[in-house]
PDB file of C-alpha atoms in Angstrom:
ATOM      1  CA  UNK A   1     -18.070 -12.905 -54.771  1.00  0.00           C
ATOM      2  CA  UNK A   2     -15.720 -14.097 -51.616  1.00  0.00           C
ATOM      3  CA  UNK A   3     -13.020 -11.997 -53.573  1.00  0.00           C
ATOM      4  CA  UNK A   4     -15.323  -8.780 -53.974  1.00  0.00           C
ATOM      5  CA  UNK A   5     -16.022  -8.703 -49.964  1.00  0.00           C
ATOM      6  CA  UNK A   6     -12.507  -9.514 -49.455  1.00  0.00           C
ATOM      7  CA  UNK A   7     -11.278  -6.362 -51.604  1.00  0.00           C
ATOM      8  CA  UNK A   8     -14.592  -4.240 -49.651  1.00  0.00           C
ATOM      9  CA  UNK A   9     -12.799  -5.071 -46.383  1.00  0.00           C
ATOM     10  CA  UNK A  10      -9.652  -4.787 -46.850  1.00  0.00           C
ATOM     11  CA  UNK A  11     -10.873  -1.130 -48.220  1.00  0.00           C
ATOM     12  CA  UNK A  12     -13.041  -0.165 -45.304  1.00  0.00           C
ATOM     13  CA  UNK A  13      -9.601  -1.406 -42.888  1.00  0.00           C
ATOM     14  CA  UNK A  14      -7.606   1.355 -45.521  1.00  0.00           C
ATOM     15  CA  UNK A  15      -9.896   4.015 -45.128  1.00  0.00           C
ATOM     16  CA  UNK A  16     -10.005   3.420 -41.403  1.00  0.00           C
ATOM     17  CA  UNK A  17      -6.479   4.007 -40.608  1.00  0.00           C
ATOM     18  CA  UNK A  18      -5.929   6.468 -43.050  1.00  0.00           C
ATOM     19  CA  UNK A  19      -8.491   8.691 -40.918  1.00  0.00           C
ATOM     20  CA  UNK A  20      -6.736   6.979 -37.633  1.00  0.00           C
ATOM     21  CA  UNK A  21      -3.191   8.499 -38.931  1.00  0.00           C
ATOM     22  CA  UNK A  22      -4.495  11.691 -39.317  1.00  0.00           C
ATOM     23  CA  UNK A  23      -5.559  12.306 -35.625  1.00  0.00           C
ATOM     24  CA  UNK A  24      -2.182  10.777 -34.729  1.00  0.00           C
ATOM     25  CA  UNK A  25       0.151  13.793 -33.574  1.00  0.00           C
ATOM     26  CA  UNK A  26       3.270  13.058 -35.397  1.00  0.00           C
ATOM     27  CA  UNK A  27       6.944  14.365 -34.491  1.00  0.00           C
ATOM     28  CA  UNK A  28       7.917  18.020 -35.296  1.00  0.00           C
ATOM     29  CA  UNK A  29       3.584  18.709 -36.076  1.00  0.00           C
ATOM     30  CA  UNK A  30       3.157  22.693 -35.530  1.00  0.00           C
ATOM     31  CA  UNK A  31       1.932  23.244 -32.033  1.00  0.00           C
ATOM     32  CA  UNK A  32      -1.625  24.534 -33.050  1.00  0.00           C
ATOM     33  CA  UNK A  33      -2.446  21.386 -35.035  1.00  0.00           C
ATOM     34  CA  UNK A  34      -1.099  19.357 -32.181  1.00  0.00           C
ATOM     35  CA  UNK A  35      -3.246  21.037 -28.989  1.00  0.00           C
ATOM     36  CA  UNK A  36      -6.007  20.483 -31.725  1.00  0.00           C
ATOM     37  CA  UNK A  37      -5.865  17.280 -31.872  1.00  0.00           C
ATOM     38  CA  UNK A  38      -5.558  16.520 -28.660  1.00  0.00           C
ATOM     39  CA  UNK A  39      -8.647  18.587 -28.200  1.00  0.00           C
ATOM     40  CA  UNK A  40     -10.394  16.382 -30.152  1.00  0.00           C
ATOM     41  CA  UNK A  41      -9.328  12.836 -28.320  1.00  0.00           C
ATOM     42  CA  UNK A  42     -10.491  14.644 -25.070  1.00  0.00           C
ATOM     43  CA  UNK A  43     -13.693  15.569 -26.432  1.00  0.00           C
ATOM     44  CA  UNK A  44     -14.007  11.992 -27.640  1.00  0.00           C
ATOM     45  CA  UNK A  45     -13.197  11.007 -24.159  1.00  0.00           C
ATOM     46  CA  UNK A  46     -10.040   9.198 -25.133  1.00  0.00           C
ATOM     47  CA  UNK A  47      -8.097  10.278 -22.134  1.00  0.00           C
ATOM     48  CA  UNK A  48      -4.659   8.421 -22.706  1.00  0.00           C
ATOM     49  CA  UNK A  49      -3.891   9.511 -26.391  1.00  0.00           C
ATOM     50  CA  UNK A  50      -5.125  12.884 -24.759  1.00  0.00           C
ATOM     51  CA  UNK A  51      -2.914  13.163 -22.220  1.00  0.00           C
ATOM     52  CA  UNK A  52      -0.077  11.842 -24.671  1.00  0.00           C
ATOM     53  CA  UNK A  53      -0.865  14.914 -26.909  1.00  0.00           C
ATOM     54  CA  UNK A  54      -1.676  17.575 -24.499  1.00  0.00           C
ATOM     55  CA  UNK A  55       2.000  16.304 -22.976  1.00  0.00           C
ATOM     56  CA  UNK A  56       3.685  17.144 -25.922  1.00  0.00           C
ATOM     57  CA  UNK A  57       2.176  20.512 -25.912  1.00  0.00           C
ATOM     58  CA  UNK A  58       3.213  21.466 -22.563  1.00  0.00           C
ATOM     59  CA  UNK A  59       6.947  20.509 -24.176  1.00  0.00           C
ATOM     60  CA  UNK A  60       7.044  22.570 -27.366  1.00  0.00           C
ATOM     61  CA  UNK A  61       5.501  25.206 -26.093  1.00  0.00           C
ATOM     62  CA  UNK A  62       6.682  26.484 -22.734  1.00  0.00           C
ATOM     63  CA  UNK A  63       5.637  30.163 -22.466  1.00  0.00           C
ATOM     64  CA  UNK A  64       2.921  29.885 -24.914  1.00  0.00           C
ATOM     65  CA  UNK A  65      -0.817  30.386 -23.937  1.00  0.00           C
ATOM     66  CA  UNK A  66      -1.037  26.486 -25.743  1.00  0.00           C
ATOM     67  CA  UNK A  67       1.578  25.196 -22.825  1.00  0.00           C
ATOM     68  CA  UNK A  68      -1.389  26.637 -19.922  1.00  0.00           C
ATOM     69  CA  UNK A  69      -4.197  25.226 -21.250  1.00  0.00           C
ATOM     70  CA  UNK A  70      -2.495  21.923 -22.140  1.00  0.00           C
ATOM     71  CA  UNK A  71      -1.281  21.919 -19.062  1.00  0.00           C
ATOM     72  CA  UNK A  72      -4.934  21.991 -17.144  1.00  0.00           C
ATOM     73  CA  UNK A  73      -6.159  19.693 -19.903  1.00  0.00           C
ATOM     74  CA  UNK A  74      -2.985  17.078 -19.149  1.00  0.00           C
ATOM     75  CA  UNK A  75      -4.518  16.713 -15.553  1.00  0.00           C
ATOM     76  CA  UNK A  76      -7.799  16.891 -16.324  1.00  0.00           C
ATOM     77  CA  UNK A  77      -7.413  13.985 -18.794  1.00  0.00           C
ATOM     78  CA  UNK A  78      -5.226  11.799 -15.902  1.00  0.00           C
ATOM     79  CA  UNK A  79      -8.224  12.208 -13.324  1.00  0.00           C
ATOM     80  CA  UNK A  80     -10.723  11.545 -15.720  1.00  0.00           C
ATOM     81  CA  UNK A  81      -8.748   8.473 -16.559  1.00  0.00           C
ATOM     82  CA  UNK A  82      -8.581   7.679 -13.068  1.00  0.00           C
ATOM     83  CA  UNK A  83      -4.724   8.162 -13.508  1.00  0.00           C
ATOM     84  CA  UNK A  84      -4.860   9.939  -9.968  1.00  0.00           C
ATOM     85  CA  UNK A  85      -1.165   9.685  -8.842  1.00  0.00           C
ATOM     86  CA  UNK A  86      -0.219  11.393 -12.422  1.00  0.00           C
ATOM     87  CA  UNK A  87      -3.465  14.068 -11.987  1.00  0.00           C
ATOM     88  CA  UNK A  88      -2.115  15.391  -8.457  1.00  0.00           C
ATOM     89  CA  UNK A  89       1.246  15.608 -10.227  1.00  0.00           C
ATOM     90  CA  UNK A  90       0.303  17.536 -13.255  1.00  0.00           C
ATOM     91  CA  UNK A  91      -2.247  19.851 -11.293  1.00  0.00           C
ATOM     92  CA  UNK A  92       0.894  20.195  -8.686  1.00  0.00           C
ATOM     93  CA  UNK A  93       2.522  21.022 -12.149  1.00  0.00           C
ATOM     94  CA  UNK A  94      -0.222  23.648 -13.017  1.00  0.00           C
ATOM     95  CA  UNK A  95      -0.282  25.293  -9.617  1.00  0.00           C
ATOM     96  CA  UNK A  96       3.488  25.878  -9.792  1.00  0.00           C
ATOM     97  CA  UNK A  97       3.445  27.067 -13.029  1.00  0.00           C
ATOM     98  CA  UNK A  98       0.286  29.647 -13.159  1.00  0.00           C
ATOM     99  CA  UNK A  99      -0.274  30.596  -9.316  1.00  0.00           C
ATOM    100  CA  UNK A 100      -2.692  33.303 -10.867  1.00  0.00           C
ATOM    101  CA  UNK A 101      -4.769  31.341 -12.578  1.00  0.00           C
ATOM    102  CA  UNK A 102      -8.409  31.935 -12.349  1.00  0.00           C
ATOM    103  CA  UNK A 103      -8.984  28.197 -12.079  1.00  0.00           C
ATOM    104  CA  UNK A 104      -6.398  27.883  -9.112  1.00  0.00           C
ATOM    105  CA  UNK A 105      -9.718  27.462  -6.999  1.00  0.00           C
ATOM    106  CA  UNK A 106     -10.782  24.165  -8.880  1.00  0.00           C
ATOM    107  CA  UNK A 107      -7.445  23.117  -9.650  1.00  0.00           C
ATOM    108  CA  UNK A 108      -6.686  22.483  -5.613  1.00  0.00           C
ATOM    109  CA  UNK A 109      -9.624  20.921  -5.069  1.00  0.00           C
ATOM    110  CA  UNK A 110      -9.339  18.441  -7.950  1.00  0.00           C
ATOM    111  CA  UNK A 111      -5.448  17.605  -6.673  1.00  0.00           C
ATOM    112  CA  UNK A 112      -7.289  16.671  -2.779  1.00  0.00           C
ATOM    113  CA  UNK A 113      -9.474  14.702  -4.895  1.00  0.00           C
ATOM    114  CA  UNK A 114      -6.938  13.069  -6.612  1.00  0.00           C
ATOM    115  CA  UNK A 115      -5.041  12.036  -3.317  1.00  0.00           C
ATOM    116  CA  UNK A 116      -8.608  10.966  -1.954  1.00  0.00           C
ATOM    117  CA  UNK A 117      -9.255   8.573  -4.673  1.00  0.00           C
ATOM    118  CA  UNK A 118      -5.726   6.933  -3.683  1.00  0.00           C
ATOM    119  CA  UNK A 119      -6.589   6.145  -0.086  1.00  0.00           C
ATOM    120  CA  UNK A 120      -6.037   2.437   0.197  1.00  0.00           C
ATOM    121  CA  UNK A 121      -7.951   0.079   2.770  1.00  0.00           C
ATOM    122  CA  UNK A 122      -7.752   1.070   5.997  1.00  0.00           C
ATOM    123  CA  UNK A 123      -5.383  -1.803   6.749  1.00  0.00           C
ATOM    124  CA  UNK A 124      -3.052  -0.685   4.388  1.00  0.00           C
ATOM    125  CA  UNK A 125      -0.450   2.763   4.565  1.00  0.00           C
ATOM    126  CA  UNK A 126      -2.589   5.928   4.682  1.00  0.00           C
ATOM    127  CA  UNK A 127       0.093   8.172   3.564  1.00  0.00           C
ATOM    128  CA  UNK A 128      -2.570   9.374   0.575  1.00  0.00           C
ATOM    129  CA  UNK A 129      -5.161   9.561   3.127  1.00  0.00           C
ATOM    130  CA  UNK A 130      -3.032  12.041   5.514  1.00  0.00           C
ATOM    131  CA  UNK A 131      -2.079  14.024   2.220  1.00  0.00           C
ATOM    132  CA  UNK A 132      -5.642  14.370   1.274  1.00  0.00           C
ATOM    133  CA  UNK A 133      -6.319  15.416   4.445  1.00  0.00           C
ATOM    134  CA  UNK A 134      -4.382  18.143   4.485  1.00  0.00           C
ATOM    135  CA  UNK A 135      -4.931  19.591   1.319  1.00  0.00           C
ATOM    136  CA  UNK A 136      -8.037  19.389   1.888  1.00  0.00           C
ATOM    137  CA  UNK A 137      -8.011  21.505   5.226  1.00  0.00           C
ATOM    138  CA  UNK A 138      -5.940  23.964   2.865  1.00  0.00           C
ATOM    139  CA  UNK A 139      -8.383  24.263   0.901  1.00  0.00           C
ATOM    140  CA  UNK A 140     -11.139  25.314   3.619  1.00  0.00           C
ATOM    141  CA  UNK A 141      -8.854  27.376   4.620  1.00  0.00           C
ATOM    142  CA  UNK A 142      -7.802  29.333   1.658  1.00  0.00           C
ATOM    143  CA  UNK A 143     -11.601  29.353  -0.397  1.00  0.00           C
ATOM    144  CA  UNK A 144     -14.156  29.176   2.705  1.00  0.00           C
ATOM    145  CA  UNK A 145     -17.046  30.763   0.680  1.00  0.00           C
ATOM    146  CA  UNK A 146     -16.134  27.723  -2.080  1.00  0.00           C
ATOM    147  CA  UNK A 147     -19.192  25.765  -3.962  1.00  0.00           C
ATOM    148  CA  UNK A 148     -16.946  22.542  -2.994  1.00  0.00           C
ATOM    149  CA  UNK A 149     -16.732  23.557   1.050  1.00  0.00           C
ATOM    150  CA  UNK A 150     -19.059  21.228   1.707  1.00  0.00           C
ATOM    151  CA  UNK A 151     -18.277  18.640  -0.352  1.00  0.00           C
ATOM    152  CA  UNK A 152     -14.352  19.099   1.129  1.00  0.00           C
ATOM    153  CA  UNK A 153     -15.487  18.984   4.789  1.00  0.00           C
ATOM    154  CA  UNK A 154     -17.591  15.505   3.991  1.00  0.00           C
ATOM    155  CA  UNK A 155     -14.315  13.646   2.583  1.00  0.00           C
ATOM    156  CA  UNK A 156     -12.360  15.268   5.459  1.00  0.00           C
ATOM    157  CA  UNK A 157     -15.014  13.655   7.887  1.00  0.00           C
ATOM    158  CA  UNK A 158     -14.723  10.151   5.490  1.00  0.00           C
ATOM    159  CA  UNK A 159     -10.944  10.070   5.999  1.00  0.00           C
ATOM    160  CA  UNK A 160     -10.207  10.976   9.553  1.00  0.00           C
ATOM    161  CA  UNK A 161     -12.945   8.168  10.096  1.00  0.00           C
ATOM    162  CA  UNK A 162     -10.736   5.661   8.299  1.00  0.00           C
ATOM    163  CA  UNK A 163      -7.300   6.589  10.011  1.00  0.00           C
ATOM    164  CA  UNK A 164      -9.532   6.254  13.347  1.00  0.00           C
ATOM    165  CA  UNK A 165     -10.819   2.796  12.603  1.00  0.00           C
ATOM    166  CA  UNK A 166      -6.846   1.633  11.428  1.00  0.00           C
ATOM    167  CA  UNK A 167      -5.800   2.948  14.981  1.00  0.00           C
ATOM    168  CA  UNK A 168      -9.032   1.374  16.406  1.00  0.00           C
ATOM    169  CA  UNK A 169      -8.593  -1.993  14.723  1.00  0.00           C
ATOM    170  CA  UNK A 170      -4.740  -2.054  15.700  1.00  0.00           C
ATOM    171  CA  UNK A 171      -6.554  -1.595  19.629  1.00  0.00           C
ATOM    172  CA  UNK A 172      -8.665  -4.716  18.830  1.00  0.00           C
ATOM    173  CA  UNK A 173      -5.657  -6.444  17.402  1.00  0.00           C
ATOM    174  CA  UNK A 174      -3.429  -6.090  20.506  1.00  0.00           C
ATOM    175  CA  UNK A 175      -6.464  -6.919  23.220  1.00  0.00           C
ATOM    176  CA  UNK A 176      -7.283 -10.273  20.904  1.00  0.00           C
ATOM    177  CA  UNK A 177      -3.198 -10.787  21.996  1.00  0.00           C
ATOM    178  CA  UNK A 178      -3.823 -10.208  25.495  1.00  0.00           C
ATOM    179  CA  UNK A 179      -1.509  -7.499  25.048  1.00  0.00           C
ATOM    180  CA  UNK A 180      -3.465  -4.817  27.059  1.00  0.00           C
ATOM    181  CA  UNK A 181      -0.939  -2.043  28.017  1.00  0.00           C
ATOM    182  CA  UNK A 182      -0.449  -1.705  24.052  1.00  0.00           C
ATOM    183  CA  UNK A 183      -4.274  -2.140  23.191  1.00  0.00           C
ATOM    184  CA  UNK A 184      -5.347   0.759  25.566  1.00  0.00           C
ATOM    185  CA  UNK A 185      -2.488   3.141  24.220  1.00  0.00           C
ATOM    186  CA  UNK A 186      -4.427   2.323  20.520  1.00  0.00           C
ATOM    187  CA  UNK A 187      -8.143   2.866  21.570  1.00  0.00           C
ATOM    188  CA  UNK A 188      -6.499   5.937  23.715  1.00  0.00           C
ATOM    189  CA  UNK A 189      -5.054   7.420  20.748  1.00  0.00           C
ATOM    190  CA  UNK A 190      -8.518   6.715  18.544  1.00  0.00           C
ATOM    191  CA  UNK A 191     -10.329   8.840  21.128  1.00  0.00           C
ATOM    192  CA  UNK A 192      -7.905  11.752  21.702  1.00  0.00           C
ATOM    193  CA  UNK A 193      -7.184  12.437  18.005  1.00  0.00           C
ATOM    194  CA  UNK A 194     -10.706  11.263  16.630  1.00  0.00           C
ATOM    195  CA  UNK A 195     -13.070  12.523  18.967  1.00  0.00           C
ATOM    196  CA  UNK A 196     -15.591  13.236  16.358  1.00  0.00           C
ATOM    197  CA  UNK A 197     -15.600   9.953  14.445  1.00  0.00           C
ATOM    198  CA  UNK A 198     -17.844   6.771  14.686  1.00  0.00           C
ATOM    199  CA  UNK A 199     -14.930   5.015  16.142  1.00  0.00           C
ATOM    200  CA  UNK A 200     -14.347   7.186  19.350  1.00  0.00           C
ATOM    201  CA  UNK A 201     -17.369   5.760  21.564  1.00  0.00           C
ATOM    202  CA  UNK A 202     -16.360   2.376  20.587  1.00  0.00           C
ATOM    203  CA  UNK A 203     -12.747   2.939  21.381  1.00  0.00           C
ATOM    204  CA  UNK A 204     -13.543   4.227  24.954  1.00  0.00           C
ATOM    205  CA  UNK A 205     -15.836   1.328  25.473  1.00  0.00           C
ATOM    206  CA  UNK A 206     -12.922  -1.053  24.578  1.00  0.00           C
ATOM    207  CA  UNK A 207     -10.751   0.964  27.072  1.00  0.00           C
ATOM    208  CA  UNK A 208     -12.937  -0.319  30.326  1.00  0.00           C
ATOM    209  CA  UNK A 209     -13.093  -3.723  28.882  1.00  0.00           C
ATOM    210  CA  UNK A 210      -9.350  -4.054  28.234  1.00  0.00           C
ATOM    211  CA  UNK A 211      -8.710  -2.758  32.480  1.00  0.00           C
ATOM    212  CA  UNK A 212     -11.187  -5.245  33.379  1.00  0.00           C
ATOM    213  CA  UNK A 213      -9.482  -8.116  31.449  1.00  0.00           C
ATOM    214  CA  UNK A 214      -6.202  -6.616  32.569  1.00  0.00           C
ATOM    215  CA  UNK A 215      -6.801  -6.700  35.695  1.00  0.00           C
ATOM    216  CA  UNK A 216      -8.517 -10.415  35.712  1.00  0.00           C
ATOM    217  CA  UNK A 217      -4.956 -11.064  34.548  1.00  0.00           C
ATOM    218  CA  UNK A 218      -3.144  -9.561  36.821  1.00  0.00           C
ATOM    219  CA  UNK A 219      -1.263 -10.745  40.148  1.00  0.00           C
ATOM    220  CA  UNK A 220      -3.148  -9.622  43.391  1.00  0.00           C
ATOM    221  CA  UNK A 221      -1.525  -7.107  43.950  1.00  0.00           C
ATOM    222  CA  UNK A 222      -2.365  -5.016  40.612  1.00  0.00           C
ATOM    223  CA  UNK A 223      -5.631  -5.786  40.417  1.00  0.00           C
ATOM    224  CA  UNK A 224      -7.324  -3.635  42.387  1.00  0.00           C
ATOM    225  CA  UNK A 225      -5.593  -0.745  40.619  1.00  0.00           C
ATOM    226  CA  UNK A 226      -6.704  -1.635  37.218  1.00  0.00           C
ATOM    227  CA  UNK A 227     -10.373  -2.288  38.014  1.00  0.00           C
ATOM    228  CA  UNK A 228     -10.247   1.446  39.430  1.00  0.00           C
ATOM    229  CA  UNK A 229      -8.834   2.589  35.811  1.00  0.00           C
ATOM    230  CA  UNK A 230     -12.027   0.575  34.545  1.00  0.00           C
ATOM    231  CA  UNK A 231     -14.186   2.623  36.791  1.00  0.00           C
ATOM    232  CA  UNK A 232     -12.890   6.143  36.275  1.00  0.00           C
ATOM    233  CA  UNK A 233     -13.269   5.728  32.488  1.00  0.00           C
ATOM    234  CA  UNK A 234     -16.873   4.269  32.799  1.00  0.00           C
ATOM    235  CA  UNK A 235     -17.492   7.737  34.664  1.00  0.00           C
ATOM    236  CA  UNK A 236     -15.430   9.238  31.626  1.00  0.00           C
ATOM    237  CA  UNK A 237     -17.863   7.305  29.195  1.00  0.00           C
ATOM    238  CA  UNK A 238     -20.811   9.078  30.825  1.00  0.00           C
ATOM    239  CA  UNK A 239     -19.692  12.235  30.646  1.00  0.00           C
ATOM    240  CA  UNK A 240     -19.069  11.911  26.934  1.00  0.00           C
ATOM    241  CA  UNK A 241     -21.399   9.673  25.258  1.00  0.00           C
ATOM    242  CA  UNK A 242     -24.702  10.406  27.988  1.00  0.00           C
ATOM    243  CA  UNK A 243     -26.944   8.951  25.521  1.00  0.00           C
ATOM    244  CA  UNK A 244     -24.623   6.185  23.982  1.00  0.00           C
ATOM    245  CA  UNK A 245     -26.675   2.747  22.865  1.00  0.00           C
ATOM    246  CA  UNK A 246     -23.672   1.113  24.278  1.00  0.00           C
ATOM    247  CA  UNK A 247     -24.352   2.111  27.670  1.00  0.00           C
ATOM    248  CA  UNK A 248     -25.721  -1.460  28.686  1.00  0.00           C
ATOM    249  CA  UNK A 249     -22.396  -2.816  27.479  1.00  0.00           C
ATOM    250  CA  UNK A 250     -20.330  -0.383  29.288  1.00  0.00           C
ATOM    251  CA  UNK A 251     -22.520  -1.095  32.538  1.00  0.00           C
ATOM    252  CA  UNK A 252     -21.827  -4.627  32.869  1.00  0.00           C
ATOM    253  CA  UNK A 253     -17.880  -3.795  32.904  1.00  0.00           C
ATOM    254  CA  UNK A 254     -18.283  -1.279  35.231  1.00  0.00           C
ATOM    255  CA  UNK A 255     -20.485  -3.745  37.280  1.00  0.00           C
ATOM    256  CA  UNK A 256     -18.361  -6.341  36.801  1.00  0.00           C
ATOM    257  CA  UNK A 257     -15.008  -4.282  38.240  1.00  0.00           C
ATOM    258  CA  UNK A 258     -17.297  -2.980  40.877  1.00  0.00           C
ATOM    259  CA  UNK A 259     -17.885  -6.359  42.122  1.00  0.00           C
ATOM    260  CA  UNK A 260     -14.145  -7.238  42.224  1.00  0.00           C
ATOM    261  CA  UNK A 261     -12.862  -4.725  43.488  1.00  0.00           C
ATOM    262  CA  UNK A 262     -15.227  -5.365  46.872  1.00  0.00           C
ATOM    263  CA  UNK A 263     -14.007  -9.009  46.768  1.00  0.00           C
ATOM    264  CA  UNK A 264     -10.842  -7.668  46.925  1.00  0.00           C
ATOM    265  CA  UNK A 265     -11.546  -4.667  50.242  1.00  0.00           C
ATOM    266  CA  UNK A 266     -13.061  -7.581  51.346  1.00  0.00           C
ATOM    267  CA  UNK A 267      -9.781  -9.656  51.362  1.00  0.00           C
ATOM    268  CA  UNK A 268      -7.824  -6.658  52.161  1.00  0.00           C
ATOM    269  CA  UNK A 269      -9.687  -6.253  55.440  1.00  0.00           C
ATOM    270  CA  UNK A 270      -9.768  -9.766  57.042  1.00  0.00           C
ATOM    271  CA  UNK A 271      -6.137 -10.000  55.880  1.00  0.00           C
TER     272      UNK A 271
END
């Protein structure tokens, strides 16, 4: 009996990789038999032996209607394989190859999508998120009446608030290190090239507090200066964010510098 199952197994484990070997695309397999059967591991959502086949397509048959479509399949299968890196490559591939393409439309916004599923952490390098960016914005630019416009402008809006948070957290970093000259260039920078982002108010709000720390730190002599820079972007905080819930934080530094800066007339003028 243990014998019989034995023999059943090791029949069912035959009969199994007998089928297996036929889906395999061997070496020298006609090119029509190949792009089939990489047809059918896509289909079966097996991306990698997909992307294998549809590979070796592109390679036997340059020129051939098989080489296009595999071509489009290849990065299709990386992205759906979250193989982004390799998708923007092949659809950067596809683009180069057949600029007349009727697909050319989706085929540019699936390589920004395959940049914008790279973007790291904001702490780490946003070179993807720059490139992602930008393709993106080429991509508004060249198909506005697009079905994905909208979808595009949202991950634009996603990214540029992640590159304005990295600048804004490098702000934060420097004031924590009493380094003040460097934290205001940071949360200057967040608010003149992110104007639109979450990150802006908060940046301009960490402006005023940096001058008033600044200028707590400061010799006598500087001090009344940089509780003025406090002051003028206080008035600069009104006229941008009128309505801002962070207006009773951005008071008390502006009430604060007030206050010193008459201690200081006051010194001034009985000196």
């Amino acid at each position: 009996m243990i014998m019989l199952s034995r023999l059943t197994i090791l029949l069912l484990l035959s009969i199994t990789l007998s089928c297996s070997n036929k889906e395999l695309i061997k070496p020298g397999e006609p090119i029509d038999s190949a792009y089939e059967k990489s047809i059918t591991f896509y289909e079966k959502e097996e991306y990698s032996d997909a992307a294998y086949g549809f590979d070796l397509v592109t390679r036997m048959g340059r020129g051939t209607s098989y080489a296009k479509e595999a071509q489009f399949l290849l990065a299709e299968s990386y992205f759906k394989n979250k193989q982004y890196l390799l998708a923007a490559s092949e659809y950067e591939r596809f683009i180069s190859y057949y600029p007349q393409d009727e697909r050319r439309e989706e085929v540019e916004f699936n390589r920004a999508l395959s940049y914008y599923q790279q973007s790291p952490r904001y702490r780490l390098d946003q070179g993807p998120t720059m490139r992602a960016i930008e393709l993106f914005q080429l991509f508004n630019n060249s198909y506005p009446n697009s079905t994905f416009i909208e979808e595009s402008a949202q991950k634009i809006d996603q990214l540029r608030n992640k590159l304005a948070r990295k600048t804004y957290e490098s702000g934060q970093f420097y004031l924590r290190t009493l380094r003040y000259k460097a934290a205001v260039i940071y949360f200057d920078q967040t608010l003149d090239l992110y104007p639109e982002t979450q990150w802006a108010e908060s940046a301009l709000l960490k402006i005023i507090e940096t001058y008033v720390s600044y200028a707590e730190q400061s010799i006598q002599s500087k001090q009344l200066e940089r509780y003025n820079l406090a002051v003028e972007n206080y008035e600069k905080f009104l006229q941008l964010f009128p309505q801002s819930t962070l207006r009773g934080e951005v008071e008390s530094h502006y009430l604060q510098a007030i206050s010193e800066m008459q201690k200081l007339e006051t010194v001034a003028s009985t000196n």
